[in-house]
């Protein structure tokens, strides 16, 4: 099997749209515009990318960014084997060559100067010049670039450069309304509806505490984790405590409060 | 191992006499010494230690406590004695000698206290957890206060200071939570709605008792719907297994209807008054003090109406003229309910409805939900423009509540952060002891910074050059085991090695080394009264020099002044926060930094360490710029007490990964600074005029 085929998504991922994000993505894709997905962690950004890759029938290459990521890690590098040098494509170059969708997750985690390498790909030139090879790769129409970040972590140190962010069509993701979120939990975990509704209310309560002791409220992803544990026979309070409360905070009093909330709800 | 021999009564007498200063106080210690002599050595030690610690604060209190403890020795454990002593000292701090004496001499108190130590839970220990819990439930923070009576005034939940009714700590904790949830339910499910206040006063006790029972049943049903787990906990606590009478059962059904509100409860109450006895109240049910609630509610309504109208007027004035009418219509319905109305509005109206419902300022949204909790809707008269009376009220409120005004009117702790303070004599913290406020300095736009720049232009240029050298340039590291690129030189060498049959090196790559300083430094500047005059001037000049140089270096830095008077008014003056840019405002604030009062350093260090801690950086440095030892009004803080508290605050900072450093001009600094900062973490500048020059040098040394 060709290596790129591993990145093809063959089974439709479950994705619950909340607005017109699918149309916007499709239109941006058709016009060769890069996408910026903003939103808190665990609210469906990566799932949306999987879904769109499946829908558009393109391979999806995901790179989780971190602060040691260099531009060589993205475009590729020379390696040595048996005294010979040979070139290895990086994920970005592979995506360009194969006309895949390249998704840079948590892009602010990468250093600002690393991100400059995507600039020529993210404007109307849609090219990837690789100095070390002395070649310029032109992205085919099927290629798409998408990046995601969580504005909640935004600090002076972790912000996108204006020259980077102003190249993207931005889609904002947020926690879904209760009905849809409940639907997702039921679909993803098989939990019964009434329990899922309570989980969603529980999440709402933790989100009330954002900025007052919690950095973030419980994400949909955490709710799905808790729901899966519950379906496997773990009682609701333990599931909420291990899958949600402990994931949200280490503060003793806050943990107690969150655990008491789930005990009160279930 | 055998324990050491017990002390003899004459040895004990000598210790007690010193401890209680018998020479001046004429306290009789002979009998006490004889009784203690009969105890084992560890027990003797315990009693004498506690006597010493308390005597450091108040001798008479220590004497009485020791007598009381000896008399009840059989019922005491070491931890009980220790907590009893601390509790007594706390009472002394807060309410004076008489209150503390009462705790020592009152036998009932002792037994209550013993039970509290065994199974009791103190509100102070639960308050934070309950605060988070209620905040999550209500979606807004709710105030909690201690009161012997369990009730709610519709703004604050009053809970007992200690709970020990139930047989274990766990149960008593659950009881606190149940009480809090019940009082929250009163505000959430509309007990304090207009129908209750429309009743003719005074309400008879019989009516109130019946109303309390019925409303409880209604609230419990609501809790059962929303929080089934909590409802089960309430049931377990209610303790009554008796079945309800038929009449009550029927009423319970009616009261459990989701549509049942306080008006229905009142009607049912009026119907059954006289022919139905109220049910006994479960322990979590609070009392109703309708007159007090009405008063608080009235004050809130006036306040919120004024604030709402003023905010509304301000919002309307900020809108384009043609949208102003539409805006008020949209505001009446901020949640976008009854969206049909939108179609009745002129062109662009629905746009405003949408905009305003989503983009109302956060403060106004909260005010709207608060008003809705009182009335169920926004009363129409609220939507008229604010008049002069309302502006005056808002101004008065702002004036009263402003942190800067705390000393003018009645003392309040609003807007203050409370910090613990270490008391070395007790080896304990005074809990929530110092009220600290963060104030912003009004910038003074004058020529101070300009003049400093001119006067020191040479030094600034020099500092910049030095700081530039500190900036670690990005470098290319050769011969690495891994990296972005191939090191051709290394590869050629390796190839020739291979041909000669020598072992191959694996270090054939180039790696880009990028250095980030990632330093956050906070300058904590002493602006106590003693810096008046040229010290203050030099401090400010040094700050200007530092700012100018740090801008080159790119380190993150913040500047705060600190001063205050007594533990009730510790103040921090924000000159530049980490996120502020070094602009005209910050320069104006440096210029406006004037000497104030005293230096209670502990609270300032604790507050500023907290700020540093929130800042993202690999290295965090807290630089104190000071002219003398810690000191505060009344002299107590000046001695060992202040030094030990400051030392503890610095230890706490160090424990959280902050590097404290002190620059001082106090010539006696040698006496106390090594104990505070350690031998290597301070600099004494003997010639104050050198401060601006030296500060840059010290910083360079510190962060290299």
mmCIF file of N, CA and C in Angstrom, chain A residues 2-117:
data_model
loop_
_atom_site.group_PDB
_atom_site.id
_atom_site.type_symbol
_atom_site.label_atom_id
_atom_site.label_comp_id
_atom_site.label_asym_id
_atom_site.label_seq_id
_atom_site.Cartn_x
_atom_site.Cartn_y
_atom_site.Cartn_z
ATOM 1 N N UNK A 2 0.523 2.212 -0.778
ATOM 2 C CA UNK A 2 1.262 3.458 -0.807
ATOM 3 C C UNK A 2 1.154 4.108 0.566
ATOM 4 N N UNK A 3 2.285 4.713 0.991
ATOM 5 C CA UNK A 3 2.349 5.229 2.365
ATOM 6 C C UNK A 3 1.231 6.244 2.663
ATOM 7 N N UNK A 4 0.916 7.071 1.662
ATOM 8 C CA UNK A 4 -0.081 8.122 1.896
ATOM 9 C C UNK A 4 -1.479 7.554 2.137
ATOM 10 N N UNK A 5 -1.673 6.350 1.618
ATOM 11 C CA UNK A 5 -3.004 5.741 1.774
ATOM 12 C C UNK A 5 -3.351 5.471 3.244
ATOM 13 N N UNK A 6 -2.283 5.321 4.055
ATOM 14 C CA UNK A 6 -2.547 5.124 5.493
ATOM 15 C C UNK A 6 -3.310 6.291 6.095
ATOM 16 N N UNK A 7 -3.166 7.446 5.468
ATOM 17 C CA UNK A 7 -3.797 8.647 6.020
ATOM 18 C C UNK A 7 -5.205 8.856 5.498
ATOM 19 N N UNK A 8 -5.678 7.931 4.716
ATOM 20 C CA UNK A 8 -7.015 8.094 4.159
ATOM 21 C C UNK A 8 -8.045 7.586 5.177
ATOM 22 N N UNK A 9 -9.111 8.304 5.344
ATOM 23 C CA UNK A 9 -10.130 7.893 6.314
ATOM 24 C C UNK A 9 -11.248 7.199 5.549
ATOM 25 N N UNK A 10 -11.448 5.941 5.853
ATOM 26 C CA UNK A 10 -12.380 5.164 5.021
ATOM 27 C C UNK A 10 -13.773 5.069 5.631
ATOM 28 N N UNK A 11 -13.825 5.133 6.965
ATOM 29 C CA UNK A 11 -15.149 5.026 7.597
ATOM 30 C C UNK A 11 -15.597 6.422 8.008
ATOM 31 N N UNK A 12 -16.854 6.739 7.778
ATOM 32 C CA UNK A 12 -17.330 8.088 8.099
ATOM 33 C C UNK A 12 -17.207 8.354 9.600
ATOM 34 N N UNK A 13 -16.406 9.364 9.969
ATOM 35 C CA UNK A 13 -16.321 9.681 11.401
ATOM 36 C C UNK A 13 -17.614 10.385 11.817
ATOM 37 N N UNK A 14 -18.033 10.157 13.077
ATOM 38 C CA UNK A 14 -19.251 10.814 13.530
ATOM 39 C C UNK A 14 -18.954 12.265 13.827
ATOM 40 N N UNK A 15 -19.689 13.147 13.169
ATOM 41 C CA UNK A 15 -19.511 14.564 13.469
ATOM 42 C C UNK A 15 -20.868 15.240 13.479
ATOM 43 N N UNK A 16 -21.122 15.989 14.523
ATOM 44 C CA UNK A 16 -22.419 16.677 14.646
ATOM 45 C C UNK A 16 -22.211 18.152 14.329
ATOM 46 N N UNK A 17 -22.684 18.618 13.161
ATOM 47 C CA UNK A 17 -22.455 20.029 12.833
ATOM 48 C C UNK A 17 -23.269 20.947 13.749
ATOM 49 N N UNK A 18 -22.748 22.104 14.040
ATOM 50 C CA UNK A 18 -23.482 23.038 14.910
ATOM 51 C C UNK A 18 -23.938 24.259 14.134
ATOM 52 N N UNK A 19 -23.432 24.420 12.922
ATOM 53 C CA UNK A 19 -23.789 25.610 12.147
ATOM 54 C C UNK A 19 -23.425 25.344 10.695
ATOM 55 N N UNK A 20 -22.862 26.365 10.058
ATOM 56 C CA UNK A 20 -22.543 26.185 8.642
ATOM 57 C C UNK A 20 -21.069 25.884 8.409
ATOM 58 N N UNK A 21 -20.400 25.293 9.426
ATOM 59 C CA UNK A 21 -18.959 25.083 9.294
ATOM 60 C C UNK A 21 -18.603 24.152 8.130
ATOM 61 N N UNK A 22 -19.481 23.193 7.821
ATOM 62 C CA UNK A 22 -19.158 22.268 6.726
ATOM 63 C C UNK A 22 -19.180 23.013 5.388
ATOM 64 N N UNK A 23 -20.194 23.864 5.223
ATOM 65 C CA UNK A 23 -20.275 24.633 3.967
ATOM 66 C C UNK A 23 -19.070 25.563 3.842
ATOM 67 N N UNK A 24 -18.731 26.220 4.968
ATOM 68 C CA UNK A 24 -17.606 27.164 4.911
ATOM 69 C C UNK A 24 -16.318 26.421 4.561
ATOM 70 N N UNK A 25 -16.108 25.293 5.222
ATOM 71 C CA UNK A 25 -14.895 24.534 4.930
ATOM 72 C C UNK A 25 -14.875 24.122 3.455
ATOM 73 N N UNK A 26 -16.018 23.616 2.998
ATOM 74 C CA UNK A 26 -16.069 23.142 1.608
ATOM 75 C C UNK A 26 -15.766 24.275 0.638
ATOM 76 N N UNK A 27 -16.354 25.463 0.927
ATOM 77 C CA UNK A 27 -16.134 26.598 0.030
ATOM 78 C C UNK A 27 -14.683 27.049 0.070
ATOM 79 N N UNK A 28 -14.130 27.068 1.278
ATOM 80 C CA UNK A 28 -12.731 27.482 1.413
ATOM 81 C C UNK A 28 -11.833 26.489 0.679
ATOM 82 N N UNK A 29 -12.151 25.227 0.816
ATOM 83 C CA UNK A 29 -11.368 24.180 0.156
ATOM 84 C C UNK A 29 -11.412 24.350 -1.351
ATOM 85 N N UNK A 30 -12.614 24.597 -1.852
ATOM 86 C CA UNK A 30 -12.782 24.750 -3.304
ATOM 87 C C UNK A 30 -11.974 25.932 -3.823
ATOM 88 N N UNK A 31 -11.809 26.959 -2.947
ATOM 89 C CA UNK A 31 -11.090 28.149 -3.372
ATOM 90 C C UNK A 31 -9.623 28.138 -2.976
ATOM 91 N N UNK A 32 -9.174 27.027 -2.418
ATOM 92 C CA UNK A 32 -7.766 26.927 -2.026
ATOM 93 C C UNK A 32 -7.393 27.833 -0.866
ATOM 94 N N UNK A 33 -8.353 28.112 0.021
ATOM 95 C CA UNK A 33 -8.038 28.984 1.159
ATOM 96 C C UNK A 33 -7.709 28.137 2.388
ATOM 97 N N UNK A 34 -6.681 28.528 3.115
ATOM 98 C CA UNK A 34 -6.345 27.773 4.336
ATOM 99 C C UNK A 34 -7.313 28.102 5.478
ATOM 100 N N UNK A 35 -7.452 27.154 6.404
ATOM 101 C CA UNK A 35 -8.444 27.290 7.474
ATOM 102 C C UNK A 35 -7.781 27.383 8.848
ATOM 103 N N UNK A 36 -8.350 28.212 9.695
ATOM 104 C CA UNK A 36 -7.894 28.305 11.089
ATOM 105 C C UNK A 36 -9.065 27.919 11.985
ATOM 106 N N UNK A 37 -8.896 26.871 12.777
ATOM 107 C CA UNK A 37 -9.966 26.451 13.670
ATOM 108 C C UNK A 37 -9.631 26.903 15.083
ATOM 109 N N UNK A 38 -10.510 27.736 15.635
ATOM 110 C CA UNK A 38 -10.269 28.236 16.989
ATOM 111 C C UNK A 38 -11.254 27.578 17.928
ATOM 112 N N UNK A 39 -10.855 27.350 19.146
ATOM 113 C CA UNK A 39 -11.835 26.854 20.107
ATOM 114 C C UNK A 39 -11.196 26.127 21.260
ATOM 115 N N UNK A 40 -11.932 25.969 22.351
ATOM 116 C CA UNK A 40 -11.371 25.299 23.525
ATOM 117 C C UNK A 40 -11.068 23.843 23.229
ATOM 118 N N UNK A 41 -10.266 23.251 24.080
ATOM 119 C CA UNK A 41 -9.873 21.867 23.847
ATOM 120 C C UNK A 41 -11.079 20.924 23.961
ATOM 121 N N UNK A 42 -11.056 19.884 23.163
ATOM 122 C CA UNK A 42 -12.098 18.857 23.275
ATOM 123 C C UNK A 42 -13.474 19.273 22.807
ATOM 124 N N UNK A 43 -13.544 20.249 21.883
ATOM 125 C CA UNK A 43 -14.874 20.648 21.446
ATOM 126 C C UNK A 43 -15.131 20.183 20.012
ATOM 127 N N UNK A 44 -14.225 19.390 19.439
ATOM 128 C CA UNK A 44 -14.542 18.768 18.148
ATOM 129 C C UNK A 44 -13.745 19.275 16.961
ATOM 130 N N UNK A 45 -12.667 20.024 17.195
ATOM 131 C CA UNK A 45 -11.907 20.555 16.062
ATOM 132 C C UNK A 45 -11.265 19.418 15.249
ATOM 133 N N UNK A 46 -10.590 18.524 15.968
ATOM 134 C CA UNK A 46 -9.890 17.454 15.246
ATOM 135 C C UNK A 46 -10.880 16.499 14.596
ATOM 136 N N UNK A 47 -11.989 16.253 15.288
ATOM 137 C CA UNK A 47 -13.000 15.378 14.707
ATOM 138 C C UNK A 47 -13.568 15.989 13.419
ATOM 139 N N UNK A 48 -13.758 17.306 13.473
ATOM 140 C CA UNK A 48 -14.269 18.007 12.292
ATOM 141 C C UNK A 48 -13.311 17.824 11.110
ATOM 142 N N UNK A 49 -12.009 17.903 11.398
ATOM 143 C CA UNK A 49 -11.029 17.732 10.328
ATOM 144 C C UNK A 49 -11.118 16.325 9.741
ATOM 145 N N UNK A 50 -11.253 15.334 10.628
ATOM 146 C CA UNK A 50 -11.368 13.951 10.139
ATOM 147 C C UNK A 50 -12.598 13.810 9.263
ATOM 148 N N UNK A 51 -13.673 14.419 9.738
ATOM 149 C CA UNK A 51 -14.916 14.308 8.993
ATOM 150 C C UNK A 51 -14.790 14.953 7.606
ATOM 151 N N UNK A 52 -14.175 16.136 7.575
ATOM 152 C CA UNK A 52 -14.045 16.845 6.304
ATOM 153 C C UNK A 52 -13.120 16.075 5.353
ATOM 154 N N UNK A 53 -12.062 15.471 5.922
ATOM 155 C CA UNK A 53 -11.143 14.693 5.084
ATOM 156 C C UNK A 53 -11.887 13.501 4.469
ATOM 157 N N UNK A 54 -12.737 12.911 5.284
ATOM 158 C CA UNK A 54 -13.518 11.780 4.773
ATOM 159 C C UNK A 54 -14.485 12.259 3.692
ATOM 160 N N UNK A 55 -15.134 13.381 3.991
ATOM 161 C CA UNK A 55 -16.148 13.896 3.081
ATOM 162 C C UNK A 55 -15.535 14.307 1.743
ATOM 163 N N UNK A 56 -14.337 14.917 1.836
ATOM 164 C CA UNK A 56 -13.686 15.381 0.610
ATOM 165 C C UNK A 56 -12.828 14.280 -0.024
ATOM 166 N N UNK A 57 -12.802 13.136 0.645
ATOM 167 C CA UNK A 57 -12.037 11.997 0.126
ATOM 168 C C UNK A 57 -10.558 12.323 -0.058
ATOM 169 N N UNK A 58 -9.983 13.009 0.912
ATOM 170 C CA UNK A 58 -8.558 13.322 0.860
ATOM 171 C C UNK A 58 -7.859 12.701 2.061
ATOM 172 N N UNK A 59 -6.607 12.293 1.919
ATOM 173 C CA UNK A 59 -5.868 11.823 3.097
ATOM 174 C C UNK A 59 -5.676 12.991 4.075
ATOM 175 N N UNK A 60 -5.611 12.683 5.354
ATOM 176 C CA UNK A 60 -5.425 13.732 6.368
ATOM 177 C C UNK A 60 -4.111 13.474 7.103
ATOM 178 N N UNK A 61 -3.209 14.450 6.997
ATOM 179 C CA UNK A 61 -1.935 14.312 7.716
ATOM 180 C C UNK A 61 -1.936 15.308 8.875
ATOM 181 N N UNK A 62 -1.920 14.787 10.096
ATOM 182 C CA UNK A 62 -2.004 15.655 11.263
ATOM 183 C C UNK A 62 -0.640 15.775 11.925
ATOM 184 N N UNK A 63 -0.265 16.996 12.249
ATOM 185 C CA UNK A 63 0.983 17.221 12.985
ATOM 186 C C UNK A 63 0.620 17.911 14.294
ATOM 187 N N UNK A 64 0.958 17.289 15.417
ATOM 188 C CA UNK A 64 0.731 17.943 16.706
ATOM 189 C C UNK A 64 1.930 18.821 16.993
ATOM 190 N N UNK A 65 1.690 20.101 17.099
ATOM 191 C CA UNK A 65 2.825 21.025 17.218
ATOM 192 C C UNK A 65 3.329 21.098 18.652
ATOM 193 N N UNK A 66 4.609 21.332 18.808
ATOM 194 C CA UNK A 66 5.227 21.492 20.122
ATOM 195 C C UNK A 66 6.385 22.454 19.969
ATOM 196 N N UNK A 67 6.943 22.904 21.067
ATOM 197 C CA UNK A 67 7.895 24.005 20.928
ATOM 198 C C UNK A 67 9.273 23.577 20.421
ATOM 199 N N UNK A 68 9.498 22.291 20.255
ATOM 200 C CA UNK A 68 10.764 21.877 19.640
ATOM 201 C C UNK A 68 10.617 21.586 18.153
ATOM 202 N N UNK A 69 9.402 21.807 17.638
ATOM 203 C CA UNK A 69 9.155 21.514 16.228
ATOM 204 C C UNK A 69 9.952 22.494 15.366
ATOM 205 N N UNK A 70 10.768 21.980 14.456
ATOM 206 C CA UNK A 70 11.526 22.879 13.585
ATOM 207 C C UNK A 70 10.915 22.821 12.190
ATOM 208 N N UNK A 71 11.341 23.755 11.359
ATOM 209 C CA UNK A 71 10.764 23.736 10.010
ATOM 210 C C UNK A 71 11.201 22.472 9.266
ATOM 211 N N UNK A 72 12.382 21.925 9.598
ATOM 212 C CA UNK A 72 12.788 20.658 8.968
ATOM 213 C C UNK A 72 11.846 19.524 9.336
ATOM 214 N N UNK A 73 11.338 19.568 10.583
ATOM 215 C CA UNK A 73 10.388 18.536 10.983
ATOM 216 C C UNK A 73 9.140 18.585 10.104
ATOM 217 N N UNK A 74 8.837 19.767 9.589
ATOM 218 C CA UNK A 74 7.637 19.898 8.745
ATOM 219 C C UNK A 74 7.911 19.573 7.283
ATOM 220 N N UNK A 75 9.021 20.139 6.734
ATOM 221 C CA UNK A 75 9.213 19.974 5.291
ATOM 222 C C UNK A 75 10.075 18.756 4.933
ATOM 223 N N UNK A 76 10.998 18.394 5.798
ATOM 224 C CA UNK A 76 11.837 17.236 5.498
ATOM 225 C C UNK A 76 13.301 17.536 5.727
ATOM 226 N N UNK A 77 14.151 16.519 5.631
ATOM 227 C CA UNK A 77 15.567 16.723 5.911
ATOM 228 C C UNK A 77 16.408 15.648 5.212
ATOM 229 N N UNK A 78 17.688 15.923 5.135
ATOM 230 C CA UNK A 78 18.629 14.909 4.657
ATOM 231 C C UNK A 78 19.039 14.025 5.813
ATOM 232 N N UNK A 79 19.119 12.740 5.563
ATOM 233 C CA UNK A 79 19.650 11.817 6.560
ATOM 234 C C UNK A 79 20.811 11.072 5.922
ATOM 235 N N UNK A 80 21.542 10.347 6.722
ATOM 236 C CA UNK A 80 22.698 9.612 6.204
ATOM 237 C C UNK A 80 22.487 8.129 6.433
ATOM 238 N N UNK A 81 22.739 7.365 5.415
ATOM 239 C CA UNK A 81 22.719 5.910 5.595
ATOM 240 C C UNK A 81 23.857 5.340 4.771
ATOM 241 N N UNK A 82 24.715 4.589 5.426
ATOM 242 C CA UNK A 82 25.844 3.957 4.743
ATOM 243 C C UNK A 82 26.710 4.963 4.011
ATOM 244 N N UNK A 83 26.919 6.115 4.639
ATOM 245 C CA UNK A 83 27.791 7.092 4.019
ATOM 246 C C UNK A 83 27.127 7.895 2.917
ATOM 247 N N UNK A 84 25.898 7.561 2.608
ATOM 248 C CA UNK A 84 25.166 8.292 1.563
ATOM 249 C C UNK A 84 24.128 9.184 2.224
ATOM 250 N N UNK A 85 23.894 10.329 1.627
ATOM 251 C CA UNK A 85 22.795 11.148 2.155
ATOM 252 C C UNK A 85 21.559 10.862 1.330
ATOM 253 N N UNK A 86 20.437 10.948 1.989
ATOM 254 C CA UNK A 86 19.175 10.847 1.247
ATOM 255 C C UNK A 86 18.142 11.741 1.906
ATOM 256 N N UNK A 87 17.224 12.163 1.115
ATOM 257 C CA UNK A 87 16.221 13.136 1.573
ATOM 258 C C UNK A 87 14.972 12.406 2.050
ATOM 259 N N UNK A 88 14.443 12.868 3.190
ATOM 260 C CA UNK A 88 13.170 12.322 3.676
ATOM 261 C C UNK A 88 12.143 13.447 3.716
ATOM 262 N N UNK A 89 11.021 13.210 3.087
ATOM 263 C CA UNK A 89 9.971 14.239 3.096
ATOM 264 C C UNK A 89 9.386 14.391 4.490
ATOM 265 N N UNK A 90 9.095 15.634 4.871
ATOM 266 C CA UNK A 90 8.364 15.893 6.103
ATOM 267 C C UNK A 90 6.866 15.811 5.827
ATOM 268 N N UNK A 91 6.051 15.835 6.861
ATOM 269 C CA UNK A 91 4.608 15.671 6.667
ATOM 270 C C UNK A 91 3.982 16.737 5.760
ATOM 271 N N UNK A 92 4.502 17.964 5.865
ATOM 272 C CA UNK A 92 3.912 19.031 5.056
ATOM 273 C C UNK A 92 4.185 18.786 3.568
ATOM 274 N N UNK A 93 5.422 18.398 3.269
ATOM 275 C CA UNK A 93 5.774 18.152 1.877
ATOM 276 C C UNK A 93 5.022 16.932 1.325
ATOM 277 N N UNK A 94 4.864 15.931 2.205
ATOM 278 C CA UNK A 94 4.116 14.748 1.764
ATOM 279 C C UNK A 94 2.683 15.131 1.409
ATOM 280 N N UNK A 95 2.113 15.978 2.252
ATOM 281 C CA UNK A 95 0.726 16.404 1.996
ATOM 282 C C UNK A 95 0.644 17.188 0.693
ATOM 283 N N UNK A 96 1.634 18.061 0.469
ATOM 284 C CA UNK A 96 1.634 18.857 -0.769
ATOM 285 C C UNK A 96 1.737 17.927 -1.982
ATOM 286 N N UNK A 97 2.657 16.967 -1.896
ATOM 287 C CA UNK A 97 2.870 16.075 -3.041
ATOM 288 C C UNK A 97 1.635 15.238 -3.328
ATOM 289 N N UNK A 98 0.974 14.783 -2.243
ATOM 290 C CA UNK A 98 -0.150 13.865 -2.447
ATOM 291 C C UNK A 98 -1.485 14.580 -2.568
ATOM 292 N N UNK A 99 -1.454 15.899 -2.454
ATOM 293 C CA UNK A 99 -2.737 16.610 -2.487
ATOM 294 C C UNK A 99 -3.602 16.231 -1.302
ATOM 295 N N UNK A 100 -2.969 16.128 -0.125
ATOM 296 C CA UNK A 100 -3.716 15.749 1.071
ATOM 297 C C UNK A 100 -4.103 16.996 1.864
ATOM 298 N N UNK A 101 -4.786 16.762 2.959
ATOM 299 C CA UNK A 101 -5.085 17.871 3.868
ATOM 300 C C UNK A 101 -4.059 17.800 4.989
ATOM 301 N N UNK A 102 -3.343 18.906 5.204
ATOM 302 C CA UNK A 102 -2.369 18.934 6.289
ATOM 303 C C UNK A 102 -2.948 19.741 7.439
ATOM 304 N N UNK A 103 -3.025 19.125 8.607
ATOM 305 C CA UNK A 103 -3.660 19.758 9.756
ATOM 306 C C UNK A 103 -2.629 19.932 10.870
ATOM 307 N N UNK A 104 -2.307 21.186 11.164
ATOM 308 C CA UNK A 104 -1.330 21.471 12.215
ATOM 309 C C UNK A 104 -2.102 21.768 13.499
ATOM 310 N N UNK A 105 -2.095 20.808 14.410
ATOM 311 C CA UNK A 105 -2.895 20.914 15.622
ATOM 312 C C UNK A 105 -2.137 21.735 16.671
ATOM 313 N N UNK A 106 -2.879 22.588 17.379
ATOM 314 C CA UNK A 106 -2.296 23.453 18.424
ATOM 315 C C UNK A 106 -1.096 24.221 17.890
ATOM 316 N N UNK A 107 -1.347 24.981 16.856
ATOM 317 C CA UNK A 107 -0.249 25.609 16.127
ATOM 318 C C UNK A 107 0.528 26.606 16.976
ATOM 319 N N UNK A 108 -0.109 27.204 17.996
ATOM 320 C CA UNK A 108 0.626 28.185 18.810
ATOM 321 C C UNK A 108 1.709 27.538 19.658
ATOM 322 N N UNK A 109 1.620 26.219 19.831
ATOM 323 C CA UNK A 109 2.659 25.555 20.613
ATOM 324 C C UNK A 109 3.994 25.567 19.874
ATOM 325 N N UNK A 110 3.925 25.651 18.548
ATOM 326 C CA UNK A 110 5.167 25.683 17.773
ATOM 327 C C UNK A 110 5.766 27.080 17.837
ATOM 328 N N UNK A 111 7.059 27.155 17.658
ATOM 329 C CA UNK A 111 7.711 28.455 17.715
ATOM 330 C C UNK A 111 7.284 29.292 16.511
ATOM 331 N N UNK A 112 7.259 30.623 16.786
ATOM 332 C CA UNK A 112 6.722 31.499 15.742
ATOM 333 C C UNK A 112 7.535 31.401 14.454
ATOM 334 N N UNK A 113 8.849 31.271 14.569
ATOM 335 C CA UNK A 113 9.663 31.262 13.351
ATOM 336 C C UNK A 113 9.500 29.961 12.558
ATOM 337 N N UNK A 114 9.098 28.895 13.228
ATOM 338 C CA UNK A 114 8.857 27.647 12.512
ATOM 339 C C UNK A 114 7.672 27.807 11.568
ATOM 340 N N UNK A 115 6.694 28.553 12.067
ATOM 341 C CA UNK A 115 5.448 28.657 11.314
ATOM 342 C C UNK A 115 5.586 29.460 10.024
ATOM 343 N N UNK A 116 6.680 30.225 9.944
ATOM 344 C CA UNK A 116 6.869 31.041 8.744
ATOM 345 C C UNK A 116 6.939 30.143 7.503
ATOM 346 N N UNK A 117 7.355 28.899 7.685
ATOM 347 C CA UNK A 117 7.513 28.000 6.543
ATOM 348 C C UNK A 117 6.175 27.746 5.826
#
